[in-house]
Every structure is written in structure tokens, then in C-alpha cells.
mmCIF file with all atom_site columns, C-alpha atoms in Angstrom:
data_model
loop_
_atom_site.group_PDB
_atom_site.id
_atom_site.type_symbol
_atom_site.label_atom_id
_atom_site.label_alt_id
_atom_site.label_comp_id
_atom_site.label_asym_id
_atom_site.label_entity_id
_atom_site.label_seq_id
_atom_site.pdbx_PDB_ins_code
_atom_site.Cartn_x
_atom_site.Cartn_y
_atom_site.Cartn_z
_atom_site.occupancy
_atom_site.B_iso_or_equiv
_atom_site.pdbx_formal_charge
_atom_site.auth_seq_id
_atom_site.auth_comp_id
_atom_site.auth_asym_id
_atom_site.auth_atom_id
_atom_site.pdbx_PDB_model_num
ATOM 1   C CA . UNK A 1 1   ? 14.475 147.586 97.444  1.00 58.00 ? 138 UNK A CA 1
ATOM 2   C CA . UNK A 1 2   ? 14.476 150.819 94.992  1.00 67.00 ? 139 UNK A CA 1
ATOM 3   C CA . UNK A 1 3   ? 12.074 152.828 97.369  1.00 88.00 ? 140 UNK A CA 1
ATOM 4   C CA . UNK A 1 4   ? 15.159 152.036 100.461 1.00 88.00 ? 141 UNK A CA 1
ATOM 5   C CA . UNK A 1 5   ? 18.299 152.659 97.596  1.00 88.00 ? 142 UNK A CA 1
ATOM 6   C CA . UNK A 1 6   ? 16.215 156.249 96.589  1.00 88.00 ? 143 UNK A CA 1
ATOM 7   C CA . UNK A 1 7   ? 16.054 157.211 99.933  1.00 91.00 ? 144 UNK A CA 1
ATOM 8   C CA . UNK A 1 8   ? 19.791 156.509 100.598 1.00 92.00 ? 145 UNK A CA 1
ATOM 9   C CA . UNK A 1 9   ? 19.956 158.556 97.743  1.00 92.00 ? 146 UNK A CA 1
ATOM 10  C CA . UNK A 1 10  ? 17.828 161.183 98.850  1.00 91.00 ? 147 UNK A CA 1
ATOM 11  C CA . UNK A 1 11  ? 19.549 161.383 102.446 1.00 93.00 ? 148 UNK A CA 1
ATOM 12  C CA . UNK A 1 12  ? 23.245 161.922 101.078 1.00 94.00 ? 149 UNK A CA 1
ATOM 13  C CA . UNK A 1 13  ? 22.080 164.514 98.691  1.00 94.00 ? 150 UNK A CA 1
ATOM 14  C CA . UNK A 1 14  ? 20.735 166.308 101.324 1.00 95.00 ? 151 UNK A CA 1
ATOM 15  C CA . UNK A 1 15  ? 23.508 165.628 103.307 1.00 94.00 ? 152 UNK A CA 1
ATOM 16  C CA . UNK A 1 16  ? 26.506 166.850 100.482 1.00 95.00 ? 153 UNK A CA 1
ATOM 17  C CA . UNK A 1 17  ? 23.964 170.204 100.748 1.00 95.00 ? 154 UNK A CA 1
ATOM 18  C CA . UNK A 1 18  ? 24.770 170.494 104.158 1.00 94.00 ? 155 UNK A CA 1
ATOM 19  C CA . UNK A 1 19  ? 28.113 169.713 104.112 1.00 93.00 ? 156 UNK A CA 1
ATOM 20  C CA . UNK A 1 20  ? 28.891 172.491 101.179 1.00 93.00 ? 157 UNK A CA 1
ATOM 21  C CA . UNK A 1 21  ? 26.704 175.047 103.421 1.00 94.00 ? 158 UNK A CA 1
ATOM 22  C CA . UNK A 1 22  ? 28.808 174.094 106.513 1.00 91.00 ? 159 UNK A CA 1
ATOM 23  C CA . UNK A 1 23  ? 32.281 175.039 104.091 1.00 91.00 ? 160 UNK A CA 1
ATOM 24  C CA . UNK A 1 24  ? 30.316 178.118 102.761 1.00 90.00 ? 161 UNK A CA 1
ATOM 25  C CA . UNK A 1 25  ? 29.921 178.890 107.005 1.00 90.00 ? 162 UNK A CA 1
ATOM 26  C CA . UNK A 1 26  ? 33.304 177.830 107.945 1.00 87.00 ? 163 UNK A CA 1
ATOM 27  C CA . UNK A 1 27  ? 35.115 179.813 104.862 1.00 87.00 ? 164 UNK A CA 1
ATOM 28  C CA . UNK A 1 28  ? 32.912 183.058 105.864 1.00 89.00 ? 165 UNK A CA 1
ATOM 29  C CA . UNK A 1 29  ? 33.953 182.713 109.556 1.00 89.00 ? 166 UNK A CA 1
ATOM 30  C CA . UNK A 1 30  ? 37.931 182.257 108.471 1.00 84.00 ? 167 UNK A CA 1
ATOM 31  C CA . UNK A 1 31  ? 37.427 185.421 106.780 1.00 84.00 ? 168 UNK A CA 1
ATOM 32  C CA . UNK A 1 32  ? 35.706 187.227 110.063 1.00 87.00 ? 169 UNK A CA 1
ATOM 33  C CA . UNK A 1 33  ? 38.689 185.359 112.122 1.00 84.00 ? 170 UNK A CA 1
ATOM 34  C CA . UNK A 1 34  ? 41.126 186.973 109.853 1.00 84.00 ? 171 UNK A CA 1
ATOM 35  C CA . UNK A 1 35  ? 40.026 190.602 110.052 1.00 87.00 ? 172 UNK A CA 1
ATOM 36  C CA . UNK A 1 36  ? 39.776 190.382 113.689 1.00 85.00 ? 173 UNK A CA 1
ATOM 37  C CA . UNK A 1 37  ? 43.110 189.261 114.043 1.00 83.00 ? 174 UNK A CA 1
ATOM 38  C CA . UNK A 1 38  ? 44.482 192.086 111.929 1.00 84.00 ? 175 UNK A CA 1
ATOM 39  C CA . UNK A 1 39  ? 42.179 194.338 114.353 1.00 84.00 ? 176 UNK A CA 1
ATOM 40  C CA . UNK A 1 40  ? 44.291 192.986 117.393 1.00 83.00 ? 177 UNK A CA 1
ATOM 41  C CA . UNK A 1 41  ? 47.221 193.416 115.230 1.00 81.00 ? 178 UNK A CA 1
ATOM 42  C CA . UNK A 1 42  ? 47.028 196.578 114.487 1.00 85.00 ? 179 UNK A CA 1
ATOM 43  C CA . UNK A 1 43  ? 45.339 197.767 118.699 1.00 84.00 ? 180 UNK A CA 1
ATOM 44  C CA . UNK A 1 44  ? 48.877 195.605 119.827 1.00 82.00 ? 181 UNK A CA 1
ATOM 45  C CA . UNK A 1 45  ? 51.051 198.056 118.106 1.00 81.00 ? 182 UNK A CA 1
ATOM 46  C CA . UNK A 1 46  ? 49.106 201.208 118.840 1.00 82.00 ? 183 UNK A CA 1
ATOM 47  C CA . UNK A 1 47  ? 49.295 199.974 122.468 1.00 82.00 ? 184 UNK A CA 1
ATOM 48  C CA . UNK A 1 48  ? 53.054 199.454 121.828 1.00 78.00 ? 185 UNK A CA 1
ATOM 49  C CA . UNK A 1 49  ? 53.584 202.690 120.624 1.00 80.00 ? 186 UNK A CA 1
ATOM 50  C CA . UNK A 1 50  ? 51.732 204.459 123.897 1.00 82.00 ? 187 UNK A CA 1
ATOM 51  C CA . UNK A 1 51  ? 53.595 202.537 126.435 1.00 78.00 ? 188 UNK A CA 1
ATOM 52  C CA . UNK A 1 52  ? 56.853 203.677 124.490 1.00 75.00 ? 189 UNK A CA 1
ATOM 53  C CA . UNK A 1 53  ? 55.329 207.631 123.977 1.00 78.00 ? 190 UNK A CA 1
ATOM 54  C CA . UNK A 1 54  ? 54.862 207.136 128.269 1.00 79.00 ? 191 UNK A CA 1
ATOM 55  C CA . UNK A 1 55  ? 58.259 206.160 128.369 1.00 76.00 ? 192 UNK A CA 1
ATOM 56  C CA . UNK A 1 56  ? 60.069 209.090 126.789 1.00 68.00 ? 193 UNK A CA 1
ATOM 57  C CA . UNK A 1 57  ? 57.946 212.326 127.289 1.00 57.00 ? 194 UNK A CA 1
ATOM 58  C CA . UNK A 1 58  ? 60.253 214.074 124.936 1.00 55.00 ? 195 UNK A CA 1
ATOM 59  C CA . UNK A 1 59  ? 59.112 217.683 125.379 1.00 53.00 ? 196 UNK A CA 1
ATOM 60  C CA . UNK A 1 60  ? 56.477 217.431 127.549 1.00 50.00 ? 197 UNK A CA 1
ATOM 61  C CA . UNK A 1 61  ? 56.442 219.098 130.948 1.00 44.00 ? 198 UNK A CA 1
ATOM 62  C CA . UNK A 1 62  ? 55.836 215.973 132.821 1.00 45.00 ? 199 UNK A CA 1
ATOM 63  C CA . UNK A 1 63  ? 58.935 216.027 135.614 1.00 45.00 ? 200 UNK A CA 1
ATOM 64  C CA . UNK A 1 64  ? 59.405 212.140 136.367 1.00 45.00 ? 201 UNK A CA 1
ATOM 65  C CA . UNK A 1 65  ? 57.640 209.314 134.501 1.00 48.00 ? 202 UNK A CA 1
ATOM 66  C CA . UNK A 1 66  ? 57.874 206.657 137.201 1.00 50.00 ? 203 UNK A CA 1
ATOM 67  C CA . UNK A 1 67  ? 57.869 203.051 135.596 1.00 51.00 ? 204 UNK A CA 1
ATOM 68  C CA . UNK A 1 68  ? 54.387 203.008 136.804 1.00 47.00 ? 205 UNK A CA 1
ATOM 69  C CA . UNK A 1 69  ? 52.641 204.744 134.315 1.00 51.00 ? 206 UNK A CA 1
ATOM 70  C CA . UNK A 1 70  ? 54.559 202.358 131.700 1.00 53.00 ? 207 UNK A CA 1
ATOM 71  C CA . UNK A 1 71  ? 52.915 199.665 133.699 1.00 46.00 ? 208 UNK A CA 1
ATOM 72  C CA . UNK A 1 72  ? 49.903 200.921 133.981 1.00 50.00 ? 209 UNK A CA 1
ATOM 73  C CA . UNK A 1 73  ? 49.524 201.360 130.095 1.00 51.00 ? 210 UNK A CA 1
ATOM 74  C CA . UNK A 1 74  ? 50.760 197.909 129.565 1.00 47.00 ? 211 UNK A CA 1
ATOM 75  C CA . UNK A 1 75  ? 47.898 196.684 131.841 1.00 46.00 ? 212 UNK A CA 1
ATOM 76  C CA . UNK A 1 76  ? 45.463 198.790 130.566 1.00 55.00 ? 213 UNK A CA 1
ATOM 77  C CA . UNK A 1 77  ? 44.734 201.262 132.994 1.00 62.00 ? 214 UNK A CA 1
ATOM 78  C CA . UNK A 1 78  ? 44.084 204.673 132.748 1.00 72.00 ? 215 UNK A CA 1
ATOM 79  C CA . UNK A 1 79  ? 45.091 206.160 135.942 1.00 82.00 ? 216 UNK A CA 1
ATOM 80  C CA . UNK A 1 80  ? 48.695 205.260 137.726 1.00 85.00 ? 217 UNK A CA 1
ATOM 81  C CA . UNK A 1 81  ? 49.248 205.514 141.228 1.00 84.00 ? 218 UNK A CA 1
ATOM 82  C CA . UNK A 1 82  ? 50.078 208.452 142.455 1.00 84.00 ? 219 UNK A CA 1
ATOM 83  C CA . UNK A 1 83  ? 53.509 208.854 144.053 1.00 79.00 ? 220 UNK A CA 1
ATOM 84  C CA . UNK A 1 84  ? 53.691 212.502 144.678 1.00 80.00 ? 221 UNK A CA 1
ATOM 85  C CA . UNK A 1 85  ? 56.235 213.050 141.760 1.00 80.00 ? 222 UNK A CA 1
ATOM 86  C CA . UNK A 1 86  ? 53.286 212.596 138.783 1.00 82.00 ? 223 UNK A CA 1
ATOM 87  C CA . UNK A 1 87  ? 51.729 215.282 137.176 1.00 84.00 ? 224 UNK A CA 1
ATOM 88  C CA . UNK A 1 88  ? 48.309 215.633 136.139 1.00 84.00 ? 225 UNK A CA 1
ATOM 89  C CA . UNK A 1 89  ? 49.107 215.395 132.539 1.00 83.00 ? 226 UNK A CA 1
ATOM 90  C CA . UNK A 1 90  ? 49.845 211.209 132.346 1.00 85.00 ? 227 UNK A CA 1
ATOM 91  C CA . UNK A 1 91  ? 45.657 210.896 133.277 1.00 85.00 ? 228 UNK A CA 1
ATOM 92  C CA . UNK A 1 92  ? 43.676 210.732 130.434 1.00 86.00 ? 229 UNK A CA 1
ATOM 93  C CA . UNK A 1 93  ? 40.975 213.793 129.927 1.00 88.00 ? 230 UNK A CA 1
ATOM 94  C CA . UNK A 1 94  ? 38.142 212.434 131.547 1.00 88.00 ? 231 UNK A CA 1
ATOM 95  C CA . UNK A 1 95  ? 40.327 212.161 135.125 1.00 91.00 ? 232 UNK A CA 1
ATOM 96  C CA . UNK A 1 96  ? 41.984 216.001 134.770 1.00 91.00 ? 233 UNK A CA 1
ATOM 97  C CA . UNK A 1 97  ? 38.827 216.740 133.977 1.00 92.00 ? 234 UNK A CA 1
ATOM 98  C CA . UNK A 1 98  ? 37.227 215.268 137.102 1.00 94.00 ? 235 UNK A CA 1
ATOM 99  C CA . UNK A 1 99  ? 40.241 216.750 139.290 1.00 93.00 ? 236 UNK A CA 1
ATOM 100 C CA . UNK A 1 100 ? 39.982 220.202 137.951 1.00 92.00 ? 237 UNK A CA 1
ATOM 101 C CA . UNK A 1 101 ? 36.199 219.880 139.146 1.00 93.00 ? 238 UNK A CA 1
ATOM 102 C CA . UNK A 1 102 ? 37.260 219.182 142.708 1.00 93.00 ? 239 UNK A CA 1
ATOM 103 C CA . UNK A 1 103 ? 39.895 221.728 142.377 1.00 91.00 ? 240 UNK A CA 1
ATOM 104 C CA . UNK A 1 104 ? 36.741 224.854 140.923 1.00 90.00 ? 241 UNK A CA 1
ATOM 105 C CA . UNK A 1 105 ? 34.484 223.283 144.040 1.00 89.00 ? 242 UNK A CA 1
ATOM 106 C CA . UNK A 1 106 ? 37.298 223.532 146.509 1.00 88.00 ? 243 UNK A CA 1
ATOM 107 C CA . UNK A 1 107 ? 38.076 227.300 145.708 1.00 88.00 ? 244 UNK A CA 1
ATOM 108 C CA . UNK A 1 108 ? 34.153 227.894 145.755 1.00 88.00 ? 245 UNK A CA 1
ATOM 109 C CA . UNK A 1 109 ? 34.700 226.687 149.582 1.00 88.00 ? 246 UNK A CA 1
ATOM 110 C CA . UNK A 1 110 ? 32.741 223.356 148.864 1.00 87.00 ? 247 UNK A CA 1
ATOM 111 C CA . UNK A 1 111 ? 35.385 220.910 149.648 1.00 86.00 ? 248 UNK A CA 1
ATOM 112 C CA . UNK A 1 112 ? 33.633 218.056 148.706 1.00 91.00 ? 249 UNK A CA 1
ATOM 113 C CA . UNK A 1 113 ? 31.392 216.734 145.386 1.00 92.00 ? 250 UNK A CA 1
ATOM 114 C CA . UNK A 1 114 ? 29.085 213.773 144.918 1.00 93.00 ? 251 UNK A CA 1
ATOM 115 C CA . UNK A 1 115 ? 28.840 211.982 141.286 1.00 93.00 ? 252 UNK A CA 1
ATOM 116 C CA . UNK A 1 116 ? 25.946 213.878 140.574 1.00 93.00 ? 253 UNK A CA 1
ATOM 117 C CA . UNK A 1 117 ? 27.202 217.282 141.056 1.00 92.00 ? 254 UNK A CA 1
ATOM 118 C CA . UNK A 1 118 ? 30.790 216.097 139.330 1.00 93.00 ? 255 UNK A CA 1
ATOM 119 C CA . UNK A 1 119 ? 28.651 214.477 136.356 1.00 92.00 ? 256 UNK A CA 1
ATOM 120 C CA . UNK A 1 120 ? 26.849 218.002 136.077 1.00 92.00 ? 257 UNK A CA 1
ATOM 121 C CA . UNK A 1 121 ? 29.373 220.226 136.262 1.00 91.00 ? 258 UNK A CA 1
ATOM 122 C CA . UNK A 1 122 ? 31.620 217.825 133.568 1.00 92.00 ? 259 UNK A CA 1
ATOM 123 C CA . UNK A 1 123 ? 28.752 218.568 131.751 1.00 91.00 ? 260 UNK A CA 1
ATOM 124 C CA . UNK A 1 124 ? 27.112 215.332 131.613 1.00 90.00 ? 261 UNK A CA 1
ATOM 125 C CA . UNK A 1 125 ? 23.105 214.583 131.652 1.00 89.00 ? 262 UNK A CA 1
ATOM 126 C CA . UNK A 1 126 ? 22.315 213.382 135.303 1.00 87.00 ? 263 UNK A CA 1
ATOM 127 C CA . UNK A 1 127 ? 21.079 210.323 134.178 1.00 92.00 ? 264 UNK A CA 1
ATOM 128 C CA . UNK A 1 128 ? 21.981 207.134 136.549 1.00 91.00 ? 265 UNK A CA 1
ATOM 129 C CA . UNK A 1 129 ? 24.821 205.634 133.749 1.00 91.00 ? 266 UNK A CA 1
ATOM 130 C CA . UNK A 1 130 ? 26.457 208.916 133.528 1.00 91.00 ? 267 UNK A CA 1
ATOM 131 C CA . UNK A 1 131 ? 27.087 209.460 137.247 1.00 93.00 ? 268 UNK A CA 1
ATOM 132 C CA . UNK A 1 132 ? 28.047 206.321 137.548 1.00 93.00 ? 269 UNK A CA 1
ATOM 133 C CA . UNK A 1 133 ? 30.296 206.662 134.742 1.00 92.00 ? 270 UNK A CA 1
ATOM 134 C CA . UNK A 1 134 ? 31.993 209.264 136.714 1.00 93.00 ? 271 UNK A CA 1
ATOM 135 C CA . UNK A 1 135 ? 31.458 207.924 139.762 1.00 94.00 ? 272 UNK A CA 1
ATOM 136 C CA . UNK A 1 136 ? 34.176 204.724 138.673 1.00 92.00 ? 273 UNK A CA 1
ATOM 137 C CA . UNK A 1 137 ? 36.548 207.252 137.695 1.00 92.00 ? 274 UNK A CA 1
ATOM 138 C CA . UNK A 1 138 ? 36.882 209.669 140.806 1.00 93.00 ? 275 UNK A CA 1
ATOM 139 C CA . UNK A 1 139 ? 36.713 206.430 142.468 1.00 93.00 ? 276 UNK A CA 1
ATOM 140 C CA . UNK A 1 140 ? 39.806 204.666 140.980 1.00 91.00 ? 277 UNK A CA 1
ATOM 141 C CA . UNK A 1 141 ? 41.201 208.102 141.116 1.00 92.00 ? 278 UNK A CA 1
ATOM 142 C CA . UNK A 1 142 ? 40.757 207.793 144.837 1.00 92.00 ? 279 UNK A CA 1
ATOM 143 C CA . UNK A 1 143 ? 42.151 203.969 144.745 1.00 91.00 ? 280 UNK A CA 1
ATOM 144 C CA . UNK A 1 144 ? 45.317 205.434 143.170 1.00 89.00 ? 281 UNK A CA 1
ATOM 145 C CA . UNK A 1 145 ? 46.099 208.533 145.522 1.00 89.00 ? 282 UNK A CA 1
ATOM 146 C CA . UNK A 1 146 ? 44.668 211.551 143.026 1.00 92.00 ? 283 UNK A CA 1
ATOM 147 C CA . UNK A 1 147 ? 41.764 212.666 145.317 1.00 93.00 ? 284 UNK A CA 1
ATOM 148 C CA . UNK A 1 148 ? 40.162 211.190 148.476 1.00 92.00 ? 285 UNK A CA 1
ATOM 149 C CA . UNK A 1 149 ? 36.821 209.404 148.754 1.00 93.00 ? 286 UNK A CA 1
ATOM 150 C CA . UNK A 1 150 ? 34.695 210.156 151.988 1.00 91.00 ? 287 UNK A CA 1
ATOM 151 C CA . UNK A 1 151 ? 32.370 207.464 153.685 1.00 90.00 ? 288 UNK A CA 1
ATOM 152 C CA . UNK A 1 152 ? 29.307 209.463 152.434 1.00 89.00 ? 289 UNK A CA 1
ATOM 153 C CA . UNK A 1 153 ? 30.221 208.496 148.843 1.00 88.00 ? 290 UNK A CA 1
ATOM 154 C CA . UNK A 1 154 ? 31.891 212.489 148.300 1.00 93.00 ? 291 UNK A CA 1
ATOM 155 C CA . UNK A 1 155 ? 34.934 213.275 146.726 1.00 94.00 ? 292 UNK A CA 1
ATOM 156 C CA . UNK A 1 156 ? 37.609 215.617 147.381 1.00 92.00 ? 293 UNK A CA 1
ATOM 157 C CA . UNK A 1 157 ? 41.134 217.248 146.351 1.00 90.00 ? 294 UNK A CA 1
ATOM 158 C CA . UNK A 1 158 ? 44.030 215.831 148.478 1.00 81.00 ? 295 UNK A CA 1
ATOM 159 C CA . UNK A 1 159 ? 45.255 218.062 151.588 1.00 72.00 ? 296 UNK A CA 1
ATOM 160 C CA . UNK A 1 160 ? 48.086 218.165 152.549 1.00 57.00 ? 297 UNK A CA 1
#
């Protein structure tokens, strides 16, 4: 009966060990859970404090700021849709960038660009995740009215 009482013994020891490594475990991960939040904290009120920046240009050149490019920074995305009375300046870099691209091919007299050639001339390696890279933004700055996307995969400026 000692031998069966011992290993009772035994067992619960080794399970109290487990137990206090499981607190150790769930103490560490409260900590990690912690700093993330103060992470989202802290991204929520710089998001805040673009969407209000978008909302009052004050002394910028922008002409209208339509309540879509508040919306679109409250959703996350870079490029609003295009309603003939936005300027250039509420895309991000990377998309003027793009567009002044198209603009330097069209006055060249190529009117149209593939990934490749706008990854190259952005200055990009012409490896397949670069173009491609640039190849999402011309094309949601096709979906939103900046430039136009041919069937052969090309982009282009707008005409009027």
C-alpha cells in the first residue's frame, strides 16, 4: 500500500510542477497580451489623428476633400475614388509615384506601361514580388478612377 500512496505522491508533485509552469506561461502571455494591446492603442489613435489631418487640409493645396478620402482612411485604404475634384496629393507616395510614371511614358509617346516597365522605372528590381507589388497598386488605382487598365494587363493615364 506505500509503493500505490508514493506514487500518488509522486504524480501530484509532478503535477503542482506543471501547474506552476502553466502560471509561469499564462503570466508571460498576460504580459505579451498587454503590450499588444497598448500597440493597438497607440496604431487607433495615430489612425485617429490621419482621418482627422484628411479632414481639415489646413494649408495644403488640396481643393475639395470629399468625405471619401475620410472614409477611405477609416477603412484602411490607401487610394479613394476618384471623383474628378481630388488631387493627386491625398494618394500615398507609392501611387503619385506610379501616376507620374504613366504621366513621363505618356509624354515619351508610349501611352501605355506594363508592371514590369512601371516596377523598373519606380526603380524597383524586376523580380516577380516587386512587379507584382506594383502591379496591385496601378491596379486599385485603376479600380478607383486614377488611371485605366487595358485587357493586355497595361496601364495608362486617363483621357479625357
Amino acid at each position: 500500500m506505500a509503493s500505490v500512496l508514493g506514487l500518488l505522491e509522486a504524480k501530484a508533485s509532478t503535477a503542482r510542477e506543471a501547474v506552476e509552469r502553466a502560471r509561469g506561461e499564462a503570466a508571460r502571455i498576460a504580459a505579451m497580451l498587454e503590450e499588444a494591446e497598448r500597440v493597438l492603442e497607440r496604431l487607433i489613435i495615430a489612425r485617429e489623428a490621419v482621418v482627422e489631418v484628411l479632414a481639415e487640409p489646413a494649408g495644403r493645396t488640396v481643393d475639395v476633400v470629399e468625405d471619401n478620402v475620410v472614409a477611405a482612411a477609416m477603412t484602411g485604404s490607401p487610394v479613394p475614388c476618384q471623383n474628378g475634384q481630388l488631387t493627386r496629393a491625398v494618394l500615398a507616395p507609392d501611387y503619385q509615384r506610379i501616376i507620374s510614371v504613366l504621366e513621363t511614358e505618356a509624354a515619351a509617346g508610349r501611352d501605355q506601361a506594363r508592371a514590369k516597365d512601371l516596377a523598373t522605372a519606380l526603380g524597383l528590381d524586376a523580380v516577380p514580388a516587386k512587379i507584382e507589388g506594383v502591379r496591385s497598386r496601378a491596379k486599385r488605382l485603376a479600380e478607383r478612377g486614377w488611371i485605366t487598365r487595358h485587357r493586355s494587363g497595361e496601364f495608362s493615364i486617363l483621357t479625357a
